C-alpha atoms as an extended CHARMM CRD file, in Angstrom:
* protein
*
       185  EXT
         1         1  LEU       CA             88.6040000000       85.1040000000      124.0760000000  PROA      1               0.0000000000
         2         2  LEU       CA             87.9480000000       88.6080000000      122.2740000000  PROA      2               0.0000000000
         3         3  LYS       CA             86.0250000000       88.0250000000      119.1630000000  PROA      3               0.0000000000
         4         4  ARG       CA             88.3450000000       90.4640000000      117.0400000000  PROA      4               0.0000000000
         5         5  PRO       CA             87.0910000000       91.2620000000      113.1290000000  PROA      5               0.0000000000
         6         6  LEU       CA             87.8730000000       87.6900000000      111.4880000000  PROA      6               0.0000000000
         7         7  LEU       CA             86.1010000000       85.6870000000      114.0650000000  PROA      7               0.0000000000
         8         8  ARG       CA             82.8520000000       87.9560000000      114.5420000000  PROA      8               0.0000000000
         9         9  ALA       CA             83.0310000000       87.5540000000      110.2490000000  PROA      9               0.0000000000
        10        10  ILE       CA             82.5460000000       83.8630000000      110.6200000000  PROA      10              0.0000000000
        11        11  THR       CA             80.8360000000       83.4520000000      113.3490000000  PROA      11              0.0000000000
        12        12  HSD       CA             78.4510000000       86.3340000000      112.1680000000  PROA      12              0.0000000000
        13        13  ASP       CA             74.4640000000       85.6500000000      111.8470000000  PROA      13              0.0000000000
        14        14  LYS       CA             74.2370000000       87.0440000000      108.2260000000  PROA      14              0.0000000000
        15        15  SER       CA             76.1790000000       86.6010000000      105.6460000000  PROA      15              0.0000000000
        16        16  PRO       CA             78.4840000000       89.8030000000      106.2770000000  PROA      16              0.0000000000
        17        17  VAL       CA             81.1470000000       92.3810000000      104.1240000000  PROA      17              0.0000000000
        18        18  LEU       CA             85.3790000000       91.8970000000      105.5780000000  PROA      18              0.0000000000
        19        19  LEU       CA             87.2380000000       94.1660000000      104.4530000000  PROA      19              0.0000000000
        20        20  ILE       CA             91.0100000000       93.3320000000      105.0080000000  PROA      20              0.0000000000
        21        21  ASP       CA             92.8010000000       96.1710000000      104.6680000000  PROA      21              0.0000000000
        22        22  GLU       CA             96.6350000000       96.8240000000      103.6780000000  PROA      22              0.0000000000
        23        23  ILE       CA             97.1750000000       93.0030000000      103.5140000000  PROA      23              0.0000000000
        24        24  ASP       CA            100.7270000000       93.4380000000      102.4400000000  PROA      24              0.0000000000
        25        25  ARG       CA            101.3160000000       95.8620000000      105.3630000000  PROA      25              0.0000000000
        26        26  ALA       CA            100.7490000000       92.8330000000      107.4270000000  PROA      26              0.0000000000
        27        27  ASP       CA            103.5360000000       90.0830000000      108.4420000000  PROA      27              0.0000000000
        28        28  GLU       CA            103.5700000000       86.8880000000      106.3490000000  PROA      28              0.0000000000
        29        29  GLU       CA            102.5820000000       84.9530000000      109.6610000000  PROA      29              0.0000000000
        30        30  PHE       CA             99.0290000000       86.5960000000      109.2380000000  PROA      30              0.0000000000
        31        31  GLU       CA             98.9730000000       85.9810000000      105.6440000000  PROA      31              0.0000000000
        32        32  SER       CA             99.4790000000       82.4020000000      105.9160000000  PROA      32              0.0000000000
        33        33  PHE       CA             96.7800000000       82.5050000000      108.3180000000  PROA      33              0.0000000000
        34        34  LEU       CA             94.4250000000       83.9980000000      106.4240000000  PROA      34              0.0000000000
        35        35  LEU       CA             94.4840000000       81.5300000000      104.0530000000  PROA      35              0.0000000000
        36        36  GLU       CA             92.7550000000       78.9050000000      106.2710000000  PROA      36              0.0000000000
        37        37  VAL       CA             89.6580000000       81.7820000000      106.4910000000  PROA      37              0.0000000000
        38        38  LEU       CA             89.8710000000       82.1390000000      102.8270000000  PROA      38              0.0000000000
        39        39  SER       CA             89.6180000000       78.7120000000      102.0680000000  PROA      39              0.0000000000
        40        40  ASP       CA             87.5390000000       76.9110000000      104.1330000000  PROA      40              0.0000000000
        41        41  TRP       CA             86.2250000000       79.4650000000      105.7630000000  PROA      41              0.0000000000
        42        42  GLN       CA             87.0390000000       78.6810000000      109.3760000000  PROA      42              0.0000000000
        43        43  ILE       CA             89.9300000000       79.0910000000      111.4830000000  PROA      43              0.0000000000
        44        44  THR       CA             91.5220000000       76.9130000000      114.0380000000  PROA      44              0.0000000000
        45        45  ILE       CA             92.1950000000       77.8520000000      117.6230000000  PROA      45              0.0000000000
        46        46  PRO       CA             94.4360000000       75.3580000000      119.2210000000  PROA      46              0.0000000000
        47        47  GLU       CA             92.6430000000       75.4620000000      122.6110000000  PROA      47              0.0000000000
        48        48  ILE       CA             89.1090000000       75.6960000000      121.6170000000  PROA      48              0.0000000000
        49        49  GLY       CA             89.0970000000       74.2670000000      118.0020000000  PROA      49              0.0000000000
        50        50  THR       CA             87.8890000000       74.8570000000      114.5720000000  PROA      50              0.0000000000
        51        51  LEU       CA             85.0110000000       77.2350000000      113.8090000000  PROA      51              0.0000000000
        52        52  LYS       CA             83.1140000000       76.9210000000      110.3790000000  PROA      52              0.0000000000
        53        53  ALA       CA             81.9040000000       80.3730000000      109.0540000000  PROA      53              0.0000000000
        54        54  THR       CA             78.2040000000       79.7150000000      109.6550000000  PROA      54              0.0000000000
        55        55  HSD       CA             77.9490000000       82.3870000000      107.1010000000  PROA      55              0.0000000000
        56        56  VAL       CA             80.2310000000       82.6960000000      103.9250000000  PROA      56              0.0000000000
        57        57  PRO       CA             81.6250000000       86.1640000000      104.4400000000  PROA      57              0.0000000000
        58        58  ARG       CA             82.2500000000       87.9240000000      101.2240000000  PROA      58              0.0000000000
        59        59  VAL       CA             85.8670000000       89.3210000000      101.7310000000  PROA      59              0.0000000000
        60        60  ILE       CA             87.6240000000       92.0380000000      100.4710000000  PROA      60              0.0000000000
        61        61  VAL       CA             91.5290000000       92.1720000000      100.1580000000  PROA      61              0.0000000000
        62        62  THR       CA             93.5580000000       95.7970000000       99.3500000000  PROA      62              0.0000000000
        63        63  SER       CA             97.1490000000       96.0220000000       98.8900000000  PROA      63              0.0000000000
        64        64  ASN       CA             99.2460000000       99.2220000000       98.2260000000  PROA      64              0.0000000000
        65        65  ARG       CA            102.1420000000       96.9440000000       96.6350000000  PROA      65              0.0000000000
        66        66  VAL       CA            104.3300000000       97.6090000000       99.6800000000  PROA      66              0.0000000000
        67        67  ARG       CA            105.7620000000       94.0600000000       99.3690000000  PROA      67              0.0000000000
        68        68  GLU       CA            104.5780000000       91.3340000000       97.1220000000  PROA      68              0.0000000000
        69        69  LEU       CA            101.8380000000       88.7890000000       98.3980000000  PROA      69              0.0000000000
        70        70  SER       CA            102.2270000000       84.9750000000       98.4850000000  PROA      70              0.0000000000
        71        71  GLU       CA            100.7830000000       83.4610000000       95.1700000000  PROA      71              0.0000000000
        72        72  ALA       CA             98.6840000000       81.1910000000       97.1680000000  PROA      72              0.0000000000
        73        73  LEU       CA             96.9980000000       84.0690000000       98.6030000000  PROA      73              0.0000000000
        74        74  ARG       CA             96.8840000000       85.3990000000       95.0680000000  PROA      74              0.0000000000
        75        75  ARG       CA             95.2450000000       82.6180000000       93.8910000000  PROA      75              0.0000000000
        76        76  ARG       CA             92.3500000000       82.8010000000       96.2140000000  PROA      76              0.0000000000
        77        77  CYS       CA             91.1020000000       86.4560000000       95.1330000000  PROA      77              0.0000000000
        78        78  LEU       CA             90.0210000000       87.9930000000       92.0830000000  PROA      78              0.0000000000
        79        79  TYR       CA             92.6060000000       90.7520000000       91.2850000000  PROA      79              0.0000000000
        80        80  LEU       CA             90.8100000000       94.4150000000       90.2140000000  PROA      80              0.0000000000
        81        81  TRP       CA             93.6200000000       97.0690000000       89.3030000000  PROA      81              0.0000000000
        82        82  ILE       CA             92.5550000000      101.1620000000       90.6760000000  PROA      82              0.0000000000
        83        83  ASP       CA             94.2620000000      103.6010000000       88.9230000000  PROA      83              0.0000000000
        84        84  TYR       CA             94.2830000000      106.3860000000       90.2170000000  PROA      84              0.0000000000
        85        85  PRO       CA             91.6340000000      109.1160000000       88.8040000000  PROA      85              0.0000000000
        86        86  ASP       CA             91.8790000000      111.5950000000       86.1240000000  PROA      86              0.0000000000
        87        87  PHE       CA             91.1130000000      115.3280000000       85.9720000000  PROA      87              0.0000000000
        88        88  ASP       CA             87.2970000000      115.1310000000       86.1160000000  PROA      88              0.0000000000
        89        89  LYS       CA             86.8210000000      112.5840000000       88.7660000000  PROA      89              0.0000000000
        90        90  GLU       CA             89.2240000000      113.7560000000       91.0840000000  PROA      90              0.0000000000
        91        91  LEU       CA             87.9990000000      117.9200000000       90.7540000000  PROA      91              0.0000000000
        92        92  HSD       CA             84.3930000000      115.9240000000       91.6020000000  PROA      92              0.0000000000
        93        93  ILE       CA             85.4910000000      114.2570000000       94.7530000000  PROA      93              0.0000000000
        94        94  VAL       CA             87.8570000000      117.9340000000       95.3910000000  PROA      94              0.0000000000
        95        95  ARG       CA             84.7830000000      119.4920000000       95.5990000000  PROA      95              0.0000000000
        96        96  SER       CA             82.6020000000      117.1440000000       97.1250000000  PROA      96              0.0000000000
        97        97  LYS       CA             85.1140000000      116.6760000000       99.8310000000  PROA      97              0.0000000000
        98        98  VAL       CA             86.0590000000      120.2960000000      100.4720000000  PROA      98              0.0000000000
        99        99  PRO       CA             83.1710000000      121.9220000000       99.4860000000  PROA      99              0.0000000000
       100       100  HSD       CA             84.0190000000      125.6030000000       99.9260000000  PROA      100             0.0000000000
       101       101  ILE       CA             87.4680000000      125.4970000000       98.0040000000  PROA      101             0.0000000000
       102       102  ASP       CA             87.9640000000      128.2460000000       95.5440000000  PROA      102             0.0000000000
       103       103  ALA       CA             86.8880000000      126.5850000000       92.4810000000  PROA      103             0.0000000000
       104       104  GLN       CA             90.1930000000      128.4960000000       90.7420000000  PROA      104             0.0000000000
       105       105  LEU       CA             92.7810000000      126.6840000000       93.4920000000  PROA      105             0.0000000000
       106       106  ALA       CA             90.5040000000      123.2170000000       92.8480000000  PROA      106             0.0000000000
       107       107  ASP       CA             91.0140000000      122.9480000000       89.4740000000  PROA      107             0.0000000000
       108       108  GLU       CA             94.7370000000      124.0640000000       89.5130000000  PROA      108             0.0000000000
       109       109  ILE       CA             95.6690000000      121.2830000000       92.2880000000  PROA      109             0.0000000000
       110       110  CYS       CA             94.3270000000      118.9710000000       90.1670000000  PROA      110             0.0000000000
       111       111  HSD       CA             96.2810000000      119.4620000000       87.3820000000  PROA      111             0.0000000000
       112       112  PHE       CA             98.7470000000      120.3670000000       89.6370000000  PROA      112             0.0000000000
       113       113  MET       CA             98.4160000000      116.3530000000       90.8370000000  PROA      113             0.0000000000
       114       114  GLN       CA             98.0400000000      115.0200000000       87.2940000000  PROA      114             0.0000000000
       115       115  GLU       CA            101.3090000000      116.7060000000       86.5680000000  PROA      115             0.0000000000
       116       116  VAL       CA            102.8470000000      114.9060000000       89.6810000000  PROA      116             0.0000000000
       117       117  ARG       CA            101.5460000000      111.6790000000       89.4490000000  PROA      117             0.0000000000
       118       118  GLN       CA            103.3720000000      111.3080000000       85.8580000000  PROA      118             0.0000000000
       119       119  MET       CA            106.3740000000      111.9990000000       87.6380000000  PROA      119             0.0000000000
       120       120  ARG       CA            108.8940000000      108.6700000000       88.9350000000  PROA      120             0.0000000000
       121       121  LEU       CA            108.8490000000      109.2830000000       92.2970000000  PROA      121             0.0000000000
       122       122  GLU       CA            109.6260000000      107.0400000000       95.6100000000  PROA      122             0.0000000000
       123       123  LYS       CA            105.6850000000      107.2820000000       96.7820000000  PROA      123             0.0000000000
       124       124  THR       CA            102.9170000000      108.6470000000       94.0910000000  PROA      124             0.0000000000
       125       125  PRO       CA            100.3430000000      110.7130000000       95.8460000000  PROA      125             0.0000000000
       126       126  GLY       CA             96.6420000000      109.4860000000       96.0750000000  PROA      126             0.0000000000
       127       127  ILE       CA             93.5700000000      111.2950000000       95.9950000000  PROA      127             0.0000000000
       128       128  ALA       CA             94.0110000000      111.0560000000      100.0690000000  PROA      128             0.0000000000
       129       129  GLU       CA             97.6320000000      113.4440000000       99.5840000000  PROA      129             0.0000000000
       130       130  THR       CA             95.0000000000      115.5840000000       96.7890000000  PROA      130             0.0000000000
       131       131  LEU       CA             92.4640000000      115.9790000000       99.7780000000  PROA      131             0.0000000000
       132       132  ASP       CA             94.8350000000      116.1940000000      102.6390000000  PROA      132             0.0000000000
       133       133  TRP       CA             96.3000000000      119.6120000000      100.3160000000  PROA      133             0.0000000000
       134       134  ALA       CA             93.0280000000      120.4740000000       99.0330000000  PROA      134             0.0000000000
       135       135  GLY       CA             91.9680000000      120.7980000000      103.0200000000  PROA      135             0.0000000000
       136       136  ALA       CA             95.1490000000      123.0060000000      103.6700000000  PROA      136             0.0000000000
       137       137  LEU       CA             95.5760000000      125.2520000000      101.1400000000  PROA      137             0.0000000000
       138       138  HSD       CA             91.5330000000      126.3600000000      101.7520000000  PROA      138             0.0000000000
       139       139  GLU       CA             92.6950000000      126.6700000000      105.6230000000  PROA      139             0.0000000000
       140       140  LEU       CA             95.3740000000      129.1850000000      104.0700000000  PROA      140             0.0000000000
       141       141  ASP       CA             92.9690000000      130.6710000000      102.1640000000  PROA      141             0.0000000000
       142       142  ALA       CA             94.8210000000      130.1270000000       98.7580000000  PROA      142             0.0000000000
       143       143  VAL       CA             92.8220000000      131.0980000000       95.6840000000  PROA      143             0.0000000000
       144       144  ALA       CA             95.3460000000      130.5670000000       93.1410000000  PROA      144             0.0000000000
       145       145  LEU       CA             99.0100000000      127.8830000000       93.3870000000  PROA      145             0.0000000000
       146       146  ASP       CA            101.9820000000      130.1100000000       93.1210000000  PROA      146             0.0000000000
       147       147  PRO       CA            105.8850000000      128.9980000000       93.7350000000  PROA      147             0.0000000000
       148       148  VAL       CA            106.2640000000      129.6290000000       96.8460000000  PROA      148             0.0000000000
       149       149  LEU       CA            102.7860000000      128.2760000000       98.7910000000  PROA      149             0.0000000000
       150       150  VAL       CA            103.2520000000      125.2810000000       96.4120000000  PROA      150             0.0000000000
       151       151  ASN       CA            106.8080000000      124.7700000000       97.6590000000  PROA      151             0.0000000000
       152       152  ASP       CA            105.4200000000      125.7840000000      101.4930000000  PROA      152             0.0000000000
       153       153  THR       CA            103.1970000000      122.7060000000      101.0640000000  PROA      153             0.0000000000
       154       154  LEU       CA            104.6350000000      120.0350000000       99.2790000000  PROA      154             0.0000000000
       155       155  GLY       CA            105.3080000000      118.2430000000      102.4680000000  PROA      155             0.0000000000
       156       156  VAL       CA            100.8730000000      117.4610000000      102.5840000000  PROA      156             0.0000000000
       157       157  LEU       CA            101.8620000000      115.7590000000       99.1380000000  PROA      157             0.0000000000
       158       158  LEU       CA            105.0090000000      114.1030000000       99.1850000000  PROA      158             0.0000000000
       159       159  LYS       CA            106.7520000000      111.8650000000      102.2450000000  PROA      159             0.0000000000
       160       160  TYR       CA            110.2080000000      111.4420000000      100.9710000000  PROA      160             0.0000000000
       161       161  GLN       CA            112.2020000000      114.1480000000      101.0850000000  PROA      161             0.0000000000
       162       162  ASP       CA            113.8950000000      113.0190000000       97.3330000000  PROA      162             0.0000000000
       163       163  ASP       CA            110.5930000000      113.4150000000       95.9010000000  PROA      163             0.0000000000
       164       164  ILE       CA            110.2400000000      116.7660000000       97.7600000000  PROA      164             0.0000000000
       165       165  GLU       CA            113.7900000000      117.5150000000       96.2770000000  PROA      165             0.0000000000
       166       166  LYS       CA            112.8900000000      116.1770000000       92.5110000000  PROA      166             0.0000000000
       167       167  ILE       CA            109.3000000000      118.1640000000       92.4440000000  PROA      167             0.0000000000
       168       168  GLY       CA            110.5770000000      121.5450000000       94.1420000000  PROA      168             0.0000000000
       169       169  GLY       CA            112.0790000000      124.9670000000       94.2140000000  PROA      169             0.0000000000
       170       170  GLY       CA            112.1560000000      125.7270000000       89.8080000000  PROA      170             0.0000000000
       171       171  LYS       CA            110.6940000000      122.7360000000       88.9610000000  PROA      171             0.0000000000
       172       172  VAL       CA            107.4560000000      123.8900000000       90.4400000000  PROA      172             0.0000000000
       173       173  GLU       CA            107.8030000000      127.1180000000       88.5940000000  PROA      173             0.0000000000
       174       174  GLN       CA            108.3340000000      125.1980000000       85.5100000000  PROA      174             0.0000000000
       175       175  MET       CA            104.7630000000      122.8560000000       86.4620000000  PROA      175             0.0000000000
       176       176  LEU       CA            102.5960000000      125.6070000000       86.8480000000  PROA      176             0.0000000000
       177       177  ALA       CA            104.0580000000      127.8920000000       84.3150000000  PROA      177             0.0000000000
       178       178  ASP       CA            103.0070000000      124.8950000000       81.5700000000  PROA      178             0.0000000000
       179       179  MET       CA            100.2960000000      123.9380000000       83.5290000000  PROA      179             0.0000000000
       180       180  ARG       CA             99.0080000000      127.6480000000       83.3230000000  PROA      180             0.0000000000
       181       181  GLY       CA             99.5750000000      127.1720000000       79.7970000000  PROA      181             0.0000000000
       182       182  GLU       CA             97.1100000000      124.4890000000       79.4150000000  PROA      182             0.0000000000
       183       183  LEU       CA             94.7280000000      126.3430000000       81.1070000000  PROA      183             0.0000000000
       184       184  HSD       CA             94.7110000000      129.3770000000       79.5860000000  PROA      184             0.0000000000
       185       185  VAL       CA             94.9930000000      131.1390000000       82.5600000000  PROA      185             0.0000000000
């Protein structure tokens, strides 16, 4: 028997922290299995029996809302919505995670991302995509956003062709012009 994270969590000699990341990507059978852990702090293995937690783990469950979670699972959780970061927080994150990025470029990336997140997209890009894009633009030695550069790198931000077509082309030019008007650049 291999002790995977759930079994290790309930048999740990101290109260561990258990992260169950993106539960909405797991199948419903796993979600049902998890109910026993979250309600009784135990796991039943037919061939072995029931193993009860020696110390109750602190459990953090995340979801990206790919599918609805069952009422039973939601009833066992406290809910906290974490929204996209505001401009200042995102800029701080970009500067700390991509430390050598040009200051103007970091500023423009974060302004652009704030605008992109206002659009109705199949998948709104998160902070991970912002960091990927900032890293890619830094590697390309960019110091400012321009329409060609943005259009050529939209695939770093957007994961659906419909989203790329919605933003790409002339829309990018308009977004950059509007953004620069706000920034007085």
